[in-house]
Structures are given as structure tokens and as C-alpha cells.
Short mmCIF file of C-alpha atoms in Angstrom, two decimals:
data_model
loop_
_atom_site.label_atom_id
_atom_site.label_comp_id
_atom_site.label_asym_id
_atom_site.label_seq_id
_atom_site.Cartn_x
_atom_site.Cartn_y
_atom_site.Cartn_z
CA MET A 63 0.00 0.00 0.00
CA SER A 64 1.47 3.35 -0.95
CA LEU A 65 0.97 6.70 0.65
CA SER A 66 -1.26 8.82 -1.53
CA PRO A 67 0.01 12.40 -1.74
CA SER A 68 -2.96 13.98 0.00
CA ALA A 69 -3.07 11.55 2.95
CA LEU A 70 -2.45 13.28 6.25
CA LEU A 71 -2.55 10.06 8.22
CA SER A 72 -1.62 6.65 6.95
CA VAL A 73 -1.94 3.48 9.02
CA ARG A 74 -0.60 0.12 7.87
CA ASP A 75 -1.02 -3.29 9.49
CA LEU A 76 -1.45 -1.96 13.00
CA LYS A 77 -1.47 -4.62 15.72
CA LYS A 78 -2.04 -4.28 19.43
CA THR A 79 -2.45 -6.99 22.05
CA PHE A 80 -3.15 -6.87 25.76
CA GLY A 81 -1.74 -10.12 27.09
CA SER A 82 -3.44 -12.84 25.07
CA GLU A 83 -6.19 -10.53 23.82
CA VAL A 84 -5.76 -9.19 20.31
CA VAL A 85 -7.29 -5.72 20.31
CA LEU A 86 -6.12 -4.46 16.92
CA ASP A 87 -5.45 -7.13 14.34
CA GLY A 88 -3.89 -5.62 11.24
CA ILE A 89 -5.62 -2.26 10.75
CA SER A 90 -4.82 -0.29 7.58
CA PHE A 91 -6.42 2.94 6.36
CA GLU A 92 -5.61 6.40 5.09
CA VAL A 93 -7.09 9.74 6.04
CA PRO A 94 -6.81 12.36 3.27
CA VAL A 95 -6.50 15.94 4.43
CA HIS A 96 -9.82 17.79 5.09
CA THR A 97 -11.77 14.55 5.42
CA ALA A 98 -13.41 12.70 8.27
CA THR A 99 -12.91 9.00 8.85
CA VAL A 100 -15.48 7.47 11.17
CA PHE A 101 -15.12 4.16 12.99
CA ILE A 102 -18.22 2.33 14.11
CA GLY A 103 -18.42 -0.96 15.95
CA ALA A 104 -19.55 -2.57 19.19
CA SER A 105 -17.95 -1.69 22.52
CA GLY A 106 -14.64 -3.49 22.73
CA SER A 107 -14.11 -3.66 19.00
CA GLY A 108 -10.89 -1.70 19.41
CA LYS A 109 -12.05 1.82 18.47
CA SER A 110 -10.70 3.54 21.56
CA THR A 111 -7.43 1.61 21.50
CA LEU A 112 -6.96 2.65 17.87
CA LEU A 113 -7.40 6.34 18.70
CA ARG A 114 -5.12 6.05 21.71
CA ALA A 115 -2.52 4.39 19.51
CA LEU A 116 -2.77 7.23 16.97
CA ASN A 117 -2.06 9.67 19.80
CA LEU A 118 0.86 7.48 20.99
CA LEU A 119 -0.87 6.83 24.30
CA GLU A 120 -0.51 3.11 23.53
CA GLN A 121 2.63 1.48 22.18
CA VAL A 122 1.60 -0.70 19.25
CA ASP A 123 2.91 -4.24 18.80
CA ASP A 124 3.35 -4.04 15.05
CA GLY A 125 2.61 -1.87 12.06
CA VAL A 126 3.25 1.70 11.01
CA ILE A 127 1.50 5.00 11.62
CA GLU A 128 2.56 7.90 9.43
CA LEU A 129 1.50 11.47 10.11
CA ASP A 130 2.39 14.05 7.47
CA GLY A 131 4.68 11.45 5.91
CA GLU A 132 6.63 10.97 9.14
CA GLU A 133 6.67 7.54 10.78
CA ILE A 134 5.46 8.31 14.31
CA THR A 135 5.77 4.69 15.44
CA ALA A 136 9.57 4.90 15.14
CA VAL A 137 11.41 4.20 18.38
CA ASP A 138 13.32 7.47 18.59
CA ILE A 139 10.30 9.68 17.89
CA ASP A 140 9.45 12.30 20.53
CA PRO A 141 5.76 11.76 21.40
CA ASP A 142 5.42 15.34 22.63
CA GLN A 143 6.40 16.67 19.21
CA VAL A 144 3.88 14.37 17.51
CA ARG A 145 1.10 15.38 19.87
CA ARG A 146 1.65 19.04 19.06
CA LYS A 147 -0.01 18.27 15.74
CA LEU A 148 -2.88 16.28 17.22
CA GLY A 149 -5.97 17.18 19.17
CA MET A 150 -7.83 14.57 21.19
CA VAL A 151 -11.26 14.66 22.79
CA PHE A 152 -12.21 11.94 25.25
CA GLN A 153 -15.45 10.19 26.11
CA ALA A 154 -15.40 11.46 29.70
CA PHE A 155 -14.31 15.04 28.74
CA ASN A 156 -11.20 14.87 30.99
CA LEU A 157 -11.27 18.59 31.73
CA PHE A 158 -9.04 19.71 34.59
CA PRO A 159 -11.42 20.37 37.49
CA HIS A 160 -9.05 22.76 39.26
CA MET A 161 -8.90 25.17 36.32
CA SER A 162 -11.51 27.51 34.89
CA VAL A 163 -12.79 26.95 31.36
CA LEU A 164 -10.43 29.61 30.04
CA GLU A 165 -7.46 28.15 31.91
CA ASN A 166 -8.27 24.68 30.58
CA ILE A 167 -8.19 26.01 27.03
CA THR A 168 -5.11 28.23 27.33
CA LEU A 169 -2.89 25.82 29.29
CA SER A 170 -1.37 24.08 26.28
CA PRO A 171 -1.17 27.12 23.95
CA ILE A 172 0.80 28.96 26.65
CA LYS A 173 2.94 26.14 28.08
CA VAL A 174 3.49 24.04 24.94
CA HIS A 175 3.04 26.35 21.97
CA GLY A 176 4.64 29.40 23.51
CA LEU A 177 1.79 31.88 23.07
CA THR A 178 1.62 34.82 25.46
CA ARG A 179 -1.25 34.78 27.92
CA ASP A 180 -2.95 37.61 26.05
CA GLU A 181 -2.71 35.87 22.68
CA ALA A 182 -3.95 32.60 24.16
CA ASN A 183 -6.82 34.29 25.98
CA GLU A 184 -7.87 36.19 22.88
CA ARG A 185 -7.89 33.04 20.80
CA ALA A 186 -9.69 31.01 23.47
CA LEU A 187 -12.35 33.69 23.94
CA SER A 188 -13.03 33.97 20.22
CA LEU A 189 -13.45 30.18 20.03
CA LEU A 190 -15.75 30.23 23.05
CA GLU A 191 -17.70 33.06 21.44
CA ARG A 192 -18.09 31.11 18.23
CA PHE A 193 -19.43 28.03 20.00
CA GLY A 194 -21.74 30.04 22.27
CA LEU A 195 -19.81 29.51 25.48
CA ARG A 196 -18.32 32.98 25.95
CA GLU A 197 -20.10 33.57 29.25
CA LYS A 198 -18.73 30.33 30.72
CA ALA A 199 -15.07 31.37 30.38
CA ASP A 200 -14.52 31.98 34.08
CA GLN A 201 -16.61 29.08 35.36
CA TYR A 202 -15.18 25.77 36.55
CA PRO A 203 -15.94 22.58 34.57
CA ASP A 204 -17.99 20.96 37.34
CA ARG A 205 -20.54 23.76 37.07
CA LEU A 206 -21.26 23.13 33.38
CA SER A 207 -23.61 20.63 31.79
CA GLY A 208 -22.10 17.56 30.14
CA GLY A 209 -22.66 18.97 26.67
CA GLN A 210 -21.01 22.25 27.61
CA GLN A 211 -18.09 20.42 29.17
CA GLN A 212 -17.58 18.36 26.04
CA ARG A 213 -17.73 21.45 23.84
CA VAL A 214 -15.11 23.06 26.07
CA ALA A 215 -13.00 19.92 25.65
CA ILE A 216 -13.33 20.24 21.87
CA ILE A 217 -12.33 23.91 22.03
CA ARG A 218 -9.40 22.94 24.26
CA ALA A 219 -8.22 20.58 21.52
CA LEU A 220 -8.89 23.13 18.77
CA ALA A 221 -7.08 26.01 20.46
CA ARG A 222 -3.77 24.35 19.60
CA ASN A 223 -4.50 24.40 15.84
CA PRO A 224 -4.13 20.64 15.43
CA ARG A 225 -3.51 19.09 12.02
CA LEU A 226 -5.74 16.19 12.99
CA LEU A 227 -8.52 15.88 15.54
CA LEU A 228 -9.19 12.53 17.27
CA LEU A 229 -12.68 12.20 18.75
CA ASP A 230 -13.18 9.17 20.97
CA GLU A 231 -16.90 8.45 21.48
CA ILE A 232 -17.38 12.02 22.53
CA THR A 233 -21.15 11.74 22.93
CA SER A 234 -21.34 8.44 24.80
CA ALA A 235 -21.55 10.12 28.20
CA LEU A 236 -24.25 12.60 27.17
CA ASP A 237 -28.02 12.55 27.02
CA PRO A 238 -29.65 12.86 23.57
CA VAL A 239 -30.44 16.57 23.86
CA LEU A 240 -26.87 17.39 24.75
CA VAL A 241 -25.55 15.00 22.10
CA ASN A 242 -27.01 17.28 19.48
CA GLU A 243 -25.15 20.42 20.54
CA VAL A 244 -21.86 18.52 20.55
CA LEU A 245 -22.48 16.92 17.16
CA LEU A 246 -23.44 20.29 15.72
CA THR A 247 -20.06 21.60 16.82
CA VAL A 248 -18.28 18.70 15.10
CA ARG A 249 -20.30 19.24 11.91
CA GLU A 250 -19.19 22.87 11.88
CA LEU A 251 -15.57 21.78 12.14
CA LYS A 252 -16.12 19.34 9.32
CA GLU A 253 -17.47 22.10 7.11
CA GLU A 254 -14.38 24.18 7.84
CA GLY A 255 -12.24 21.35 6.56
CA MET A 256 -10.82 19.97 9.81
CA THR A 257 -9.30 16.51 9.30
CA MET A 258 -10.77 14.11 11.82
CA VAL A 259 -10.74 10.50 12.99
CA ILE A 260 -13.91 9.76 14.91
CA ALA A 261 -15.09 6.78 16.91
CA THR A 262 -18.84 6.91 17.54
CA HIS A 263 -22.04 5.02 18.25
CA GLU A 264 -24.21 7.66 16.56
CA MET A 265 -25.07 6.21 13.13
CA GLY A 266 -27.01 9.26 11.94
CA PHE A 267 -24.09 11.49 12.80
CA ALA A 268 -21.64 9.07 11.20
CA LYS A 269 -23.62 9.27 7.99
CA GLN A 270 -23.59 13.06 8.05
CA VAL A 271 -19.89 13.70 8.64
CA ALA A 272 -18.07 10.62 7.36
CA ASP A 273 -16.19 10.79 4.07
CA GLN A 274 -15.06 7.28 4.87
CA LEU A 275 -16.78 4.89 7.25
CA CYS A 276 -15.08 1.83 8.70
CA TYR A 277 -16.82 -0.96 10.57
CA LEU A 278 -14.47 -2.40 13.18
CA HIS A 279 -15.07 -5.90 14.49
CA GLY A 280 -12.70 -8.11 16.47
CA GLY A 281 -9.84 -5.72 15.87
CA LYS A 282 -10.24 -5.74 12.09
CA ILE A 283 -11.80 -3.36 9.58
CA VAL A 284 -14.47 -5.69 8.27
CA GLU A 285 -16.01 -3.21 5.85
CA SER A 286 -15.25 0.32 4.77
CA GLY A 287 -16.43 2.77 2.18
CA ARG A 288 -18.83 5.66 1.76
CA ALA A 289 -21.02 6.07 4.82
CA SER A 290 -24.30 5.66 2.94
CA ASP A 291 -23.02 2.45 1.33
CA VAL A 292 -21.80 0.83 4.53
CA ILE A 293 -24.82 1.82 6.63
CA ASP A 294 -27.61 1.40 4.06
CA ARG A 295 -26.18 -1.42 1.94
CA PRO A 296 -23.75 -3.38 4.13
CA LYS A 297 -22.09 -6.25 2.26
CA GLU A 298 -20.48 -8.25 5.04
CA PRO A 299 -22.64 -10.44 7.31
CA GLU A 300 -20.96 -9.06 10.48
CA THR A 301 -21.81 -5.50 9.45
CA GLN A 302 -25.38 -6.46 8.64
CA GLU A 303 -25.80 -8.14 11.99
CA PHE A 304 -24.29 -5.18 13.87
CA LEU A 305 -26.50 -2.67 12.05
CA ALA A 306 -29.56 -4.80 12.65
CA ARG A 307 -28.81 -4.75 16.36
CA VAL A 308 -28.27 -0.98 16.29
CA HIS A 309 -31.53 -0.65 14.39
CA SER A 310 -33.52 -2.70 16.88
CA ALA A 311 -32.08 -0.57 19.67
CA GLY A 312 -33.63 2.44 17.94
CA ARG A 313 -30.34 4.22 17.41
CA LEU A 314 -30.48 4.61 13.64
CA MET B 24 -12.01 -6.37 25.80
CA THR B 25 -12.17 -8.21 22.50
CA SER B 26 -12.47 -11.67 21.13
CA PRO B 27 -9.22 -13.45 20.51
CA ILE B 28 -8.80 -14.34 16.88
CA SER B 29 -7.63 -17.75 15.86
CA ASP B 30 -5.18 -16.84 13.11
CA SER B 31 -3.45 -14.38 15.41
CA GLU B 32 -2.28 -17.19 17.66
CA ASN B 33 0.64 -17.86 15.34
CA TRP B 34 1.15 -14.26 14.35
CA GLN B 35 4.81 -13.44 13.78
CA PRO B 36 5.99 -9.85 14.22
CA SER B 37 6.96 -8.16 10.97
CA GLU B 38 10.54 -7.41 10.02
CA LEU B 39 9.94 -3.75 10.93
CA GLU B 40 8.53 -4.60 14.36
CA ARG B 41 11.48 -6.93 15.05
CA ARG B 42 13.84 -4.08 14.22
CA ARG B 43 11.87 -1.73 16.48
CA ARG B 44 12.02 -4.20 19.35
CA ALA B 45 15.75 -4.68 18.92
CA GLU B 46 16.20 -0.91 18.92
CA ARG B 47 14.10 -0.54 22.08
CA GLN B 48 16.14 -3.26 23.75
CA ARG B 49 19.36 -1.51 22.78
CA LYS B 50 17.99 1.70 24.28
CA THR B 51 17.10 -0.09 27.53
CA GLN B 52 20.55 -1.67 27.74
CA LYS B 53 22.14 1.70 27.15
CA ASN B 54 20.05 3.25 29.93
CA VAL B 55 20.99 0.47 32.37
CA LEU B 56 24.65 0.97 31.50
CA ILE B 57 24.42 4.73 32.03
CA ALA B 58 22.65 4.22 35.39
CA GLY B 59 25.37 1.78 36.48
CA ILE B 60 28.28 3.99 35.48
CA SER B 61 26.80 7.10 37.08
CA SER B 62 26.08 5.21 40.33
CA VAL B 63 29.64 3.87 40.55
CA LEU B 64 31.08 7.31 39.83
CA VAL B 65 28.95 9.14 42.40
CA LEU B 66 29.23 6.57 45.21
CA GLY B 67 32.92 5.98 44.46
CA THR B 68 33.69 9.69 44.69
CA PHE B 69 31.89 9.97 48.01
CA SER B 70 33.71 6.97 49.52
CA ILE B 71 37.10 8.22 48.35
CA ILE B 72 36.47 11.66 49.87
CA LEU B 73 35.32 10.06 53.13
CA VAL B 74 38.16 7.56 53.50
CA ASN B 75 40.85 10.09 52.58
CA SER B 76 39.69 12.82 54.97
CA PRO B 77 42.24 13.51 57.72
CA GLY B 78 40.03 12.44 60.65
CA TRP B 79 38.63 9.29 59.05
CA ILE B 80 40.63 6.80 61.19
CA SER B 81 39.66 8.33 64.53
CA LEU B 82 36.07 8.80 63.36
CA ARG B 83 35.91 5.15 62.34
CA ASP B 84 37.10 4.10 65.79
CA THR B 85 34.65 6.30 67.71
CA PHE B 86 31.54 5.70 65.57
CA PHE B 87 32.00 2.38 63.83
CA LYS B 88 33.70 0.06 66.32
CA TRP B 89 31.63 -2.96 65.36
CA ALA B 90 32.90 -5.36 68.04
CA TYR B 91 31.84 -2.92 70.73
CA GLY B 92 28.60 -2.27 68.88
CA VAL B 93 27.69 -5.94 68.97
CA GLU B 94 28.55 -6.05 72.67
CA VAL B 95 26.12 -3.27 73.60
CA LEU B 96 23.47 -4.27 71.07
CA PRO B 97 21.31 -6.28 73.53
CA LYS B 98 20.96 -3.26 75.82
CA VAL B 99 20.06 -0.98 72.92
CA ILE B 100 17.56 -3.54 71.63
CA LEU B 101 15.98 -3.70 75.07
CA GLY B 102 15.52 0.07 74.92
CA PHE B 103 14.23 -0.22 71.38
CA THR B 104 11.40 -2.54 72.49
CA THR B 105 10.09 0.47 74.44
CA ASN B 106 10.01 2.50 71.19
CA ILE B 107 8.18 -0.28 69.39
CA THR B 108 5.65 -0.91 72.17
CA LEU B 109 4.93 2.79 72.46
CA THR B 110 4.60 3.09 68.69
CA LEU B 111 2.06 0.27 68.56
CA ILE B 112 -0.01 1.66 71.43
CA ALA B 113 0.27 5.32 70.44
CA GLY B 114 -0.08 4.56 66.71
CA SER B 115 -3.37 2.70 67.07
CA SER B 116 -4.78 5.27 69.49
CA VAL B 117 -3.74 8.11 67.19
CA ALA B 118 -5.33 6.40 64.18
CA LEU B 119 -8.65 6.06 66.00
CA LEU B 120 -8.71 9.49 67.63
CA GLY B 121 -7.37 11.24 64.54
CA LEU B 122 -10.06 9.65 62.39
CA LEU B 123 -12.74 10.65 64.88
CA LEU B 124 -11.45 14.22 64.93
CA ALA B 125 -11.26 14.37 61.12
CA LEU B 126 -14.84 13.09 60.83
CA VAL B 127 -16.07 15.66 63.30
CA ARG B 128 -14.28 18.46 61.49
CA THR B 129 -15.62 17.45 58.07
CA SER B 130 -19.20 16.73 59.17
CA ARG B 131 -21.91 19.28 58.39
CA SER B 132 -24.34 18.21 61.09
CA PRO B 133 -25.58 21.20 63.12
CA ALA B 134 -25.68 19.08 66.30
CA LEU B 135 -21.91 18.67 66.09
CA THR B 136 -21.18 22.40 65.85
CA PRO B 137 -19.66 22.74 69.37
CA PHE B 138 -17.52 19.64 68.79
CA ARG B 139 -16.36 20.99 65.45
CA PHE B 140 -15.37 24.18 67.21
CA LEU B 141 -13.52 22.31 69.96
CA ALA B 142 -11.82 20.02 67.45
CA THR B 143 -10.54 23.04 65.55
CA ILE B 144 -9.11 24.60 68.71
CA TYR B 145 -7.57 21.27 69.71
CA VAL B 146 -5.77 20.91 66.38
CA ASP B 147 -4.64 24.54 66.38
CA VAL B 148 -3.19 24.28 69.88
CA PHE B 149 -1.52 20.89 69.87
CA ARG B 150 -0.12 21.17 66.37
CA GLY B 151 1.39 24.48 67.36
CA ILE B 152 3.12 23.50 70.64
CA PRO B 153 6.49 21.69 70.42
CA MET B 154 5.90 18.09 71.48
CA ILE B 155 8.66 18.19 74.06
CA LEU B 156 6.71 20.88 75.95
CA VAL B 157 3.53 18.80 75.85
CA ILE B 158 5.51 15.86 77.25
CA LEU B 159 6.96 17.99 80.05
CA LEU B 160 3.61 19.62 80.87
CA ILE B 161 1.79 16.30 81.11
CA GLY B 162 4.66 14.21 82.50
CA PHE B 163 5.47 16.60 85.34
CA GLY B 164 2.28 18.66 85.53
CA ILE B 165 -0.28 15.88 86.07
CA PRO B 166 1.59 14.25 88.99
CA ALA B 167 2.01 17.70 90.55
CA LEU B 168 -1.78 18.09 90.65
CA GLN B 169 -1.88 15.08 93.03
CA ILE B 170 -5.36 14.02 91.93
CA PRO B 171 -6.19 10.76 93.70
CA GLY B 172 -6.58 7.78 91.35
CA VAL B 173 -4.61 9.39 88.49
CA THR B 174 -1.41 7.64 87.59
CA ASN B 175 2.02 9.10 88.20
CA GLU B 176 3.64 6.55 85.89
CA VAL B 177 5.80 8.61 83.51
CA LEU B 178 5.66 5.94 80.81
CA ILE B 179 1.86 6.22 80.63
CA LEU B 180 1.80 10.01 80.92
CA GLY B 181 4.50 10.35 78.28
CA THR B 182 2.58 8.10 75.91
CA ILE B 183 -0.55 10.16 76.43
CA ALA B 184 1.40 13.31 75.55
CA VAL B 185 2.65 11.71 72.33
CA ILE B 186 -0.88 10.58 71.45
CA ILE B 187 -2.30 14.05 72.05
CA THR B 188 0.22 15.71 69.73
CA TYR B 189 0.13 13.17 66.94
CA THR B 190 -3.66 13.02 66.91
CA ALA B 191 -3.66 16.67 65.89
CA TYR B 192 -1.32 16.00 62.95
CA VAL B 193 -3.03 12.85 61.75
CA ALA B 194 -6.50 14.38 62.01
CA GLU B 195 -5.45 17.10 59.59
CA VAL B 196 -3.93 14.65 57.12
CA LEU B 197 -7.10 12.54 57.17
CA ARG B 198 -9.31 15.60 56.88
CA SER B 199 -7.47 16.76 53.78
CA GLY B 200 -7.88 13.27 52.32
CA ILE B 201 -11.62 13.29 52.98
CA LEU B 202 -11.97 16.70 51.35
CA THR B 203 -10.30 15.52 48.13
CA VAL B 204 -12.95 12.88 47.45
CA HIS B 205 -15.20 14.38 44.79
CA PRO B 206 -18.74 15.28 45.91
CA SER B 207 -20.14 13.18 43.06
CA GLN B 208 -18.89 10.08 44.90
CA ARG B 209 -21.00 11.04 47.92
CA ALA B 210 -23.95 11.75 45.66
CA ALA B 211 -23.63 8.36 44.00
CA ALA B 212 -23.43 6.55 47.33
CA ARG B 213 -26.35 8.44 48.88
CA SER B 214 -28.45 7.81 45.79
CA LEU B 215 -27.79 4.08 46.24
CA GLY B 216 -29.51 4.44 49.58
CA LEU B 217 -26.39 4.36 51.77
CA SER B 218 -26.68 6.42 54.94
CA HIS B 219 -24.30 9.25 55.74
CA PHE B 220 -22.23 6.93 57.90
CA GLN B 221 -22.26 4.06 55.40
CA THR B 222 -21.18 6.49 52.68
CA LEU B 223 -18.22 7.55 54.80
CA ARG B 224 -17.34 4.02 55.77
CA HIS B 225 -17.58 2.32 52.35
CA VAL B 226 -17.03 5.06 49.77
CA VAL B 227 -15.36 8.20 51.11
CA LEU B 228 -12.86 6.87 53.66
CA PRO B 229 -11.39 4.06 51.53
CA GLN B 230 -10.56 6.56 48.78
CA ALA B 231 -9.42 9.25 51.21
CA ILE B 232 -7.13 6.96 53.21
CA LYS B 233 -5.52 5.55 50.08
CA ARG B 234 -4.70 9.06 48.92
CA VAL B 235 -3.14 10.12 52.20
CA THR B 236 -1.25 6.89 52.92
CA PRO B 237 2.16 8.37 51.99
CA PRO B 238 1.83 11.33 54.39
CA LEU B 239 0.36 9.03 57.06
CA LEU B 240 3.38 6.79 56.68
CA ASN B 241 5.53 9.88 57.16
CA ASP B 242 3.78 10.47 60.45
CA LEU B 243 4.18 6.83 61.50
CA VAL B 244 7.94 6.90 60.86
CA ALA B 245 8.19 10.21 62.70
CA LEU B 246 6.19 8.67 65.56
CA ILE B 247 8.59 5.72 65.88
CA LYS B 248 11.44 8.18 66.31
CA ASP B 249 9.57 10.67 68.49
CA THR B 250 8.56 8.02 71.02
CA GLY B 251 12.17 8.43 72.14
CA LEU B 252 11.40 11.96 73.32
CA ILE B 253 9.70 10.64 76.44
CA SER B 254 13.16 9.61 77.64
CA ILE B 255 13.33 13.14 79.11
CA LEU B 256 10.84 11.86 81.71
CA GLY B 257 13.29 9.09 82.63
CA VAL B 258 12.08 6.28 80.39
CA THR B 259 14.85 4.20 78.82
CA ASP B 260 14.34 3.92 75.05
CA ALA B 261 16.91 2.93 72.41
CA VAL B 262 18.54 6.37 72.22
CA ARG B 263 18.68 6.70 76.02
CA ALA B 264 20.13 3.19 76.36
CA ALA B 265 22.79 4.07 73.79
CA GLN B 266 23.51 7.32 75.63
CA ILE B 267 24.08 5.42 78.89
CA GLN B 268 26.60 3.14 77.17
CA THR B 269 28.34 6.04 75.47
CA ALA B 270 28.68 7.86 78.78
CA LYS B 271 30.58 4.85 80.13
CA SER B 272 32.94 4.29 77.19
CA PHE B 273 33.19 7.62 75.38
CA ASN B 274 32.58 5.68 72.17
CA TYR B 275 29.64 6.67 69.96
CA THR B 276 29.07 3.29 68.30
CA PRO B 277 25.95 2.59 70.45
CA TYR B 278 24.26 5.59 68.80
CA VAL B 279 25.01 4.13 65.39
CA MET B 280 23.55 0.81 66.54
CA ALA B 281 20.39 2.62 67.66
CA ALA B 282 20.18 4.38 64.29
CA LEU B 283 20.49 1.03 62.48
CA LEU B 284 17.66 -0.41 64.58
CA PHE B 285 15.36 2.46 63.61
CA LEU B 286 16.27 2.03 59.94
CA ALA B 287 15.68 -1.74 60.18
CA VAL B 288 12.04 -0.96 60.98
CA THR B 289 11.30 2.14 58.92
CA ILE B 290 12.84 1.12 55.58
CA PRO B 291 10.95 -2.19 55.19
CA LEU B 292 7.78 -0.42 56.34
CA THR B 293 8.16 2.21 53.63
CA ARG B 294 8.92 -0.31 50.88
CA TYR B 295 5.97 -2.45 51.92
CA THR B 296 3.54 0.46 51.87
CA ASP B 297 4.85 1.64 48.50
CA ARG B 298 4.26 -1.80 47.06
CA ILE B 299 0.71 -2.05 48.34
CA LEU B 300 -0.11 1.42 46.98
CA ARG B 301 1.41 0.68 43.59
CA ARG B 302 -0.51 -2.57 43.30
CA SER B 303 -3.84 -1.00 44.11
CA MET B 304 -3.19 1.80 41.65
CA GLU B 305 -2.32 -0.65 38.91
CA ARG B 306 -5.55 -2.51 39.56
CA GLN B 307 -7.74 0.58 39.50
CA ASN B 308 -6.24 2.88 36.91
CA ALA B 309 -6.42 2.55 33.16
CA GLN B 310 -3.22 1.40 31.61
CA GLY B 311 -0.97 2.80 28.97
CA LEU B 312 -0.56 6.49 29.75
CA THR B 313 2.88 7.84 29.04
#
């Protein structure tokens, strides 16, 4: 498999095991710049591990990850340098409870990217303004609703101007009403051309944002393609069975 | 987390992965080598400076005369049993009283308001007074009152003084631990129908105590050493026993023996606690963060 010129991220034959459990079993895909790749699959299919591996939070057991043409799975790579180009949003928000919203957002721009406090504040406030959270800037995360917290977490990732945004089941901890406000935010980013890798359980959302949809099962990409093809006309029996279960749960 | 897959059983790492592993191994070996060399250099330099200093020979004879050390060891050990006994008695009393005090100070019940007030004053006062003064005040002051039925035994009075002081410290450590447990934990427990007390007992305290175990261990080690302070009331502990021997021979080796006895208890205790903490953290926390 060769790296196409427009691919921002290229993953080849990725393997990850925990003891005797094989979590990722030969994953390969490419993410062209300005596109969104969405992973769907049951809990435990390896989605989160994959995203953590992309962010170098997990050491993989085999395979190659290339970001901007650089092999980030190389032994002598500096993970901190790689992560400067990546933004990650977690299922449980992971905001720092001892910092205000503004401090959460400006921490990395100031400490890692060398912005002055004024520059970082200005940038953070304009992002907050854009996503309708301007008045929450001085509040602490615990005082916000789940949806607001997750939007702050997205802004925190965005404030560093990442090349690639990793979203790990960012709506799984939210109720349906709040899910919407978060997904709306992601759709906006998509329209602006942000390159994203997304793990989600929301099929409707997957259909809306995915340029490429991958169904992950048992650590393998069983089926991938255009979102409408995979979701509406699945070819593989595993995909069909999974979608039928999602359907009967009323989540489609 | 996932289903094992049959054809992965005989999966062989790729050429690239084998190279990566070899490179990682080389890095590890290099790090071990660097650690070894730097240790030898640092420790070697220190020993050379020590052995070559002008007074080293006379110092060795006054502080490290091992034959004499072994000779006086039984007496020092006898004194050391006092330290250990006092630590066990004082330690368990302090744990109980400190916990009680911490619970009172963190409770919100209006009925406990006067106790909360008193507990605060207690901590303020006894954390602020040097322990040696508390020992003197209680050890010599209580007998001077001549209250019938109250003991004049300095060992008991001294122990009480140690307990009073340490309770104030430990109560504050425990209180800070309790305050770091997130309110959502309390909410979850109460919503499961647990009473206020059950919530404390099963949800709040286990998390709080785990978090403050390192500082509590600090206090325990300090307690083992501070039990010796009651020797000013005339009790013979390890340090006092060593002092008696030194006064006879003008050789300081007994002090070194006493120091070794203290280390023989505190070092294993620290390692053991570290291991327990690490294990429980490994069990509870998600893996893989760099």
C-alpha cells in the first residue's frame, strides 16, 4: 500500500495486544486531508485503542503509523512533538477540574506552543464566542452541563490548531439533547475542513460527517467505504448483523 | 475487551517490528549501563572523599567500632522494644482518635457544631506547641496536681502526651484526604440508599485513606522516632540506652547501633507500603498512559 500524496494520516497493518487478547489485528487505512474517517463498531471492537494508539498513548505491537509522511511509530520519535499536531477529545471530557474553562483552554497554547497569555486568551475567547460559550469562560468545569463540558473539551483541543482531531466516542456520556449540541459543533468543524478521525455510536451522525466509514469488528476493519453504502447497503454479514442490532435498539 | 482471533495465535511480528524491538532493547541496555556507570562514579567519589579525609581513622574508631557495637546491642535492643511498644499503642490510638477528629471536622451536622469548634481549637493548639513541651507539661504537671486515682507513671503520661500531639497532625492529614474525594462520589453513594455513615465508611474513607497513605506513613515513621522523646521523663528507650553506654565508654558506636535499629524498621515499612499502593493503583487505573 502506498501513501497517496494527500493523505495526512496513513496506518498500515497496526497490531495491538493486551496479554493474550488481540485488540487491533492488522488495521490499515488512510485519512486524506480535510476529510473525516469514522469508525463504528460494538464496545470493545478496538475503536478507543486505535485512537489512543494514533495519539501514541498506547505502544503498538506491530505496524506503522505515518502522520504528514513521518513515521510516528519509530522508536526514537518524541511523542510530545507528535502530539503538538494532534488534538484529542475523550469520552469522559477529561477537563481539569481545578482550572476555569479559560485556563483549561489556554494551558497548552501557553505552556506548549509558547503563546503569550494575552494571545492565548484572545484566541480562546473567540473560540468560546463562536461556539456560544463565551459567558462560561470563568466558570469551573464541574458547574457546566455535560454537553457544555464536552464542547469546552473540543475547544481545548482546537485552540492548539491541530492538524488532525481525534474524537473518541465524545457523545457516549451525554443525554440525547446534549448529544445534538456537541455533534453540531463537530459538523461545523467538518465544514471548515478539519481533518478528523472519529469513533462513535451515533449512526445518523456518522452518515452526516463521514467521508469514509469503517466498521471495526474483532480488531479488524471488516467493511469500509462511503457512509451511505456501509450503513444502508452493508455487504459483510458481520456488518449487517451489527447494524440490525443498532436498528432494533432504535439508534439509527 | 475483544475476542481473541484464531489466526493471530501464530502471528509473527513483521521485520519492521522486530527491528523496532531490537532498537528498544538496545535503548534499555544503554540506559541500564548509564545508570550503572553514574552510580559507581557518584558513590565511588563519596567513599574516596570520606576515606581520605584527615580524621577518618579516629572517626571510624569512635563511631563504627563494630565489636563494641555488637557487645552493647542487647541493651540498645531492650531500649528499642520500648520504642516499638509505644509506637504500637500510640499509633493505634492516634489512628482512631485522629479519624474521629477528622470526621467531626468534616461533618456538616448542626448538632456537632460545638464539637467541630472544639476540634478546631484542639488541632490549632496541639499542632502548634512543640511536642517536648507537651511531654513535660503532662509528665510533670499531672503528677504535681496530686489528683487521687490518676497515675504518676511517667511511661503512661509520656505516651498520652505523644498521642495528644500526633492526633492533631493525623486528624489534619485525614481531613485533607476526605476533602479531596469528589462530591459526586458522595452523591452516587447516597443515591444508592447508603446512609451518611455508610457512605463515609464504604465510599469516602477508603478513597481518602488511600490518597493520604504516603503522608500518614511519614507520620508513623516520625512517631517511631519521636517516642524516644519521652526519655526526658526518665524512660529508657533505644537512644537513652545508647547514651548510657556512650557515657561509660566515650565511644559513639551505640548511637550508630540505635540508628540502624530504627532504619531496620522504617525502611521495610516504607517499601511495603509503597508496594501495596502501587498494586492497588495498577488494579484501578487505566493502563498505557505515558
